[in-house]
Amino acid sequence: MVVALLSVELYLPGAQSLKDKRMVLRRVKDRLAKFNVSVSEVAHHDLWQRAGLGVVTISTTQAHTEQELAAVADEIERIEPGAITWTGIEFLV
């Protein structure tokens, strides 16, 4: 069993309030529901234009978890082009 965490930092220049930011994050989370992952906002709760997301998945192989999390990052980039400023993956084997 492999547990993998994808950390994603987002910059949302169009957000002029926390409400704007939450609308973007809700859209992202709703779109990621089609993947076998769990998503949560984990950082920058009080900043309007920054967000930190944690995306977790479990699989039997590390290769499958990498593919799944790469697809998640691609989907976030498709939903909000240019918003991703940093990503990182951690594995618990």
PDB file of C-alpha atoms in Angstrom:
ATOM      1  CA  MET A   1       0.000   0.000   0.000  1.00  0.00           C
ATOM      2  CA  VAL A   2       1.287   3.441  -0.938  1.00  0.00           C
ATOM      3  CA  VAL A   3      -0.137   6.707   0.383  1.00  0.00           C
ATOM      4  CA  ALA A   4       0.841   9.830  -1.547  1.00  0.00           C
ATOM      5  CA  LEU A   5       0.361  13.518  -0.765  1.00  0.00           C
ATOM      6  CA  LEU A   6       0.403  16.194  -3.458  1.00  0.00           C
ATOM      7  CA  SER A   7       0.942  19.675  -2.060  1.00  0.00           C
ATOM      8  CA  VAL A   8      -0.140  22.464  -4.408  1.00  0.00           C
ATOM      9  CA  GLU A   9       0.435  26.204  -3.974  1.00  0.00           C
ATOM     10  CA  LEU A  10      -1.885  28.445  -5.991  1.00  0.00           C
ATOM     11  CA  TYR A  11      -1.760  32.149  -6.806  1.00  0.00           C
ATOM     12  CA  LEU A  12      -5.178  33.603  -7.670  1.00  0.00           C
ATOM     13  CA  PRO A  13      -4.654  37.179  -8.939  1.00  0.00           C
ATOM     14  CA  GLY A  14      -8.339  37.661  -9.758  1.00  0.00           C
ATOM     15  CA  ALA A  15      -9.518  37.044  -6.195  1.00  0.00           C
ATOM     16  CA  GLN A  16     -10.451  40.327  -4.532  1.00  0.00           C
ATOM     17  CA  SER A  17     -11.906  38.764  -1.389  1.00  0.00           C
ATOM     18  CA  LEU A  18     -11.961  35.509   0.529  1.00  0.00           C
ATOM     19  CA  LYS A  19     -15.335  34.850  -1.086  1.00  0.00           C
ATOM     20  CA  ASP A  20     -13.747  35.040  -4.567  1.00  0.00           C
ATOM     21  CA  LYS A  21     -10.986  32.683  -3.443  1.00  0.00           C
ATOM     22  CA  ARG A  22     -13.486  30.191  -1.991  1.00  0.00           C
ATOM     23  CA  MET A  23     -15.456  30.181  -5.270  1.00  0.00           C
ATOM     24  CA  VAL A  24     -12.324  29.233  -7.217  1.00  0.00           C
ATOM     25  CA  LEU A  25     -11.339  26.557  -4.698  1.00  0.00           C
ATOM     26  CA  ARG A  26     -14.862  25.112  -4.663  1.00  0.00           C
ATOM     27  CA  ARG A  27     -14.765  24.841  -8.469  1.00  0.00           C
ATOM     28  CA  VAL A  28     -11.372  23.097  -8.309  1.00  0.00           C
ATOM     29  CA  LYS A  29     -12.496  20.684  -5.577  1.00  0.00           C
ATOM     30  CA  ASP A  30     -15.717  19.862  -7.430  1.00  0.00           C
ATOM     31  CA  ARG A  31     -13.802  19.079 -10.630  1.00  0.00           C
ATOM     32  CA  LEU A  32     -11.327  16.862  -8.750  1.00  0.00           C
ATOM     33  CA  ALA A  33     -14.186  14.738  -7.402  1.00  0.00           C
ATOM     34  CA  LYS A  34     -13.903  12.529 -10.516  1.00  0.00           C
ATOM     35  CA  PHE A  35     -10.468  11.357  -9.346  1.00  0.00           C
ATOM     36  CA  ASN A  36      -9.895   8.873  -6.534  1.00  0.00           C
ATOM     37  CA  VAL A  37      -8.429  11.536  -4.213  1.00  0.00           C
ATOM     38  CA  SER A  38      -9.233  13.564  -1.146  1.00  0.00           C
ATOM     39  CA  VAL A  39      -8.707  17.351  -1.355  1.00  0.00           C
ATOM     40  CA  SER A  40      -8.458  19.971   1.376  1.00  0.00           C
ATOM     41  CA  GLU A  41      -7.299  23.560   1.723  1.00  0.00           C
ATOM     42  CA  VAL A  42      -4.366  23.299   4.119  1.00  0.00           C
ATOM     43  CA  ALA A  43      -2.568  26.666   3.996  1.00  0.00           C
ATOM     44  CA  HIS A  44      -3.047  30.413   3.528  1.00  0.00           C
ATOM     45  CA  HIS A  45      -6.618  30.434   4.843  1.00  0.00           C
ATOM     46  CA  ASP A  46      -6.598  34.171   5.509  1.00  0.00           C
ATOM     47  CA  LEU A  47      -4.950  35.352   2.269  1.00  0.00           C
ATOM     48  CA  TRP A  48      -7.112  36.396  -0.687  1.00  0.00           C
ATOM     49  CA  GLN A  49      -4.825  35.492  -3.546  1.00  0.00           C
ATOM     50  CA  ARG A  50      -2.912  32.464  -2.226  1.00  0.00           C
ATOM     51  CA  ALA A  51      -4.077  28.966  -1.472  1.00  0.00           C
ATOM     52  CA  GLY A  52      -2.441  25.750  -0.389  1.00  0.00           C
ATOM     53  CA  LEU A  53      -4.156  22.473  -1.245  1.00  0.00           C
ATOM     54  CA  GLY A  54      -3.395  18.982  -0.022  1.00  0.00           C
ATOM     55  CA  VAL A  55      -4.423  16.105  -2.287  1.00  0.00           C
ATOM     56  CA  VAL A  56      -4.114  12.533  -0.975  1.00  0.00           C
ATOM     57  CA  THR A  57      -4.504   9.195  -2.720  1.00  0.00           C
ATOM     58  CA  ILE A  58      -3.886   5.542  -1.840  1.00  0.00           C
ATOM     59  CA  SER A  59      -2.896   2.785  -4.250  1.00  0.00           C
ATOM     60  CA  THR A  60      -1.025  -0.481  -4.441  1.00  0.00           C
ATOM     61  CA  THR A  61       1.916   0.912  -6.449  1.00  0.00           C
ATOM     62  CA  GLN A  62       3.928   4.105  -6.375  1.00  0.00           C
ATOM     63  CA  ALA A  63       3.696   4.409 -10.171  1.00  0.00           C
ATOM     64  CA  HIS A  64      -0.098   4.473 -10.046  1.00  0.00           C
ATOM     65  CA  THR A  65      -0.157   7.133  -7.333  1.00  0.00           C
ATOM     66  CA  GLU A  66       2.276   9.270  -9.367  1.00  0.00           C
ATOM     67  CA  GLN A  67       0.048   8.970 -12.432  1.00  0.00           C
ATOM     68  CA  GLU A  68      -3.057   9.854 -10.440  1.00  0.00           C
ATOM     69  CA  LEU A  69      -1.483  12.915  -8.814  1.00  0.00           C
ATOM     70  CA  ALA A  70       0.016  14.085 -12.124  1.00  0.00           C
ATOM     71  CA  ALA A  71      -3.474  13.896 -13.634  1.00  0.00           C
ATOM     72  CA  VAL A  72      -4.814  15.928 -10.691  1.00  0.00           C
ATOM     73  CA  ALA A  73      -2.152  18.629 -11.191  1.00  0.00           C
ATOM     74  CA  ASP A  74      -2.944  18.721 -14.928  1.00  0.00           C
ATOM     75  CA  GLU A  75      -6.644  19.119 -14.171  1.00  0.00           C
ATOM     76  CA  ILE A  76      -5.991  21.999 -11.745  1.00  0.00           C
ATOM     77  CA  GLU A  77      -3.864  23.678 -14.434  1.00  0.00           C
ATOM     78  CA  ARG A  78      -6.670  23.178 -16.971  1.00  0.00           C
ATOM     79  CA  ILE A  79      -9.280  24.661 -14.622  1.00  0.00           C
ATOM     80  CA  GLU A  80      -7.135  27.626 -13.483  1.00  0.00           C
ATOM     81  CA  PRO A  81      -4.362  28.165 -16.076  1.00  0.00           C
ATOM     82  CA  GLY A  82      -1.181  29.603 -14.606  1.00  0.00           C
ATOM     83  CA  ALA A  83      -2.417  29.440 -11.019  1.00  0.00           C
ATOM     84  CA  ILE A  84      -0.045  26.707  -9.820  1.00  0.00           C
ATOM     85  CA  THR A  85       3.159  28.188  -8.402  1.00  0.00           C
ATOM     86  CA  TRP A  86       4.562  25.048  -6.731  1.00  0.00           C
ATOM     87  CA  THR A  87       3.847  21.338  -6.371  1.00  0.00           C
ATOM     88  CA  GLY A  88       5.455  18.631  -4.308  1.00  0.00           C
ATOM     89  CA  ILE A  89       4.791  14.928  -3.793  1.00  0.00           C
ATOM     90  CA  GLU A  90       5.488  12.913  -0.629  1.00  0.00           C
ATOM     91  CA  PHE A  91       5.102   9.142  -0.312  1.00  0.00           C
ATOM     92  CA  LEU A  92       4.354   6.966   2.701  1.00  0.00           C
ATOM     93  CA  VAL A  93       5.285   3.437   1.688  1.00  0.00           C
TER      94      VAL A  93
END
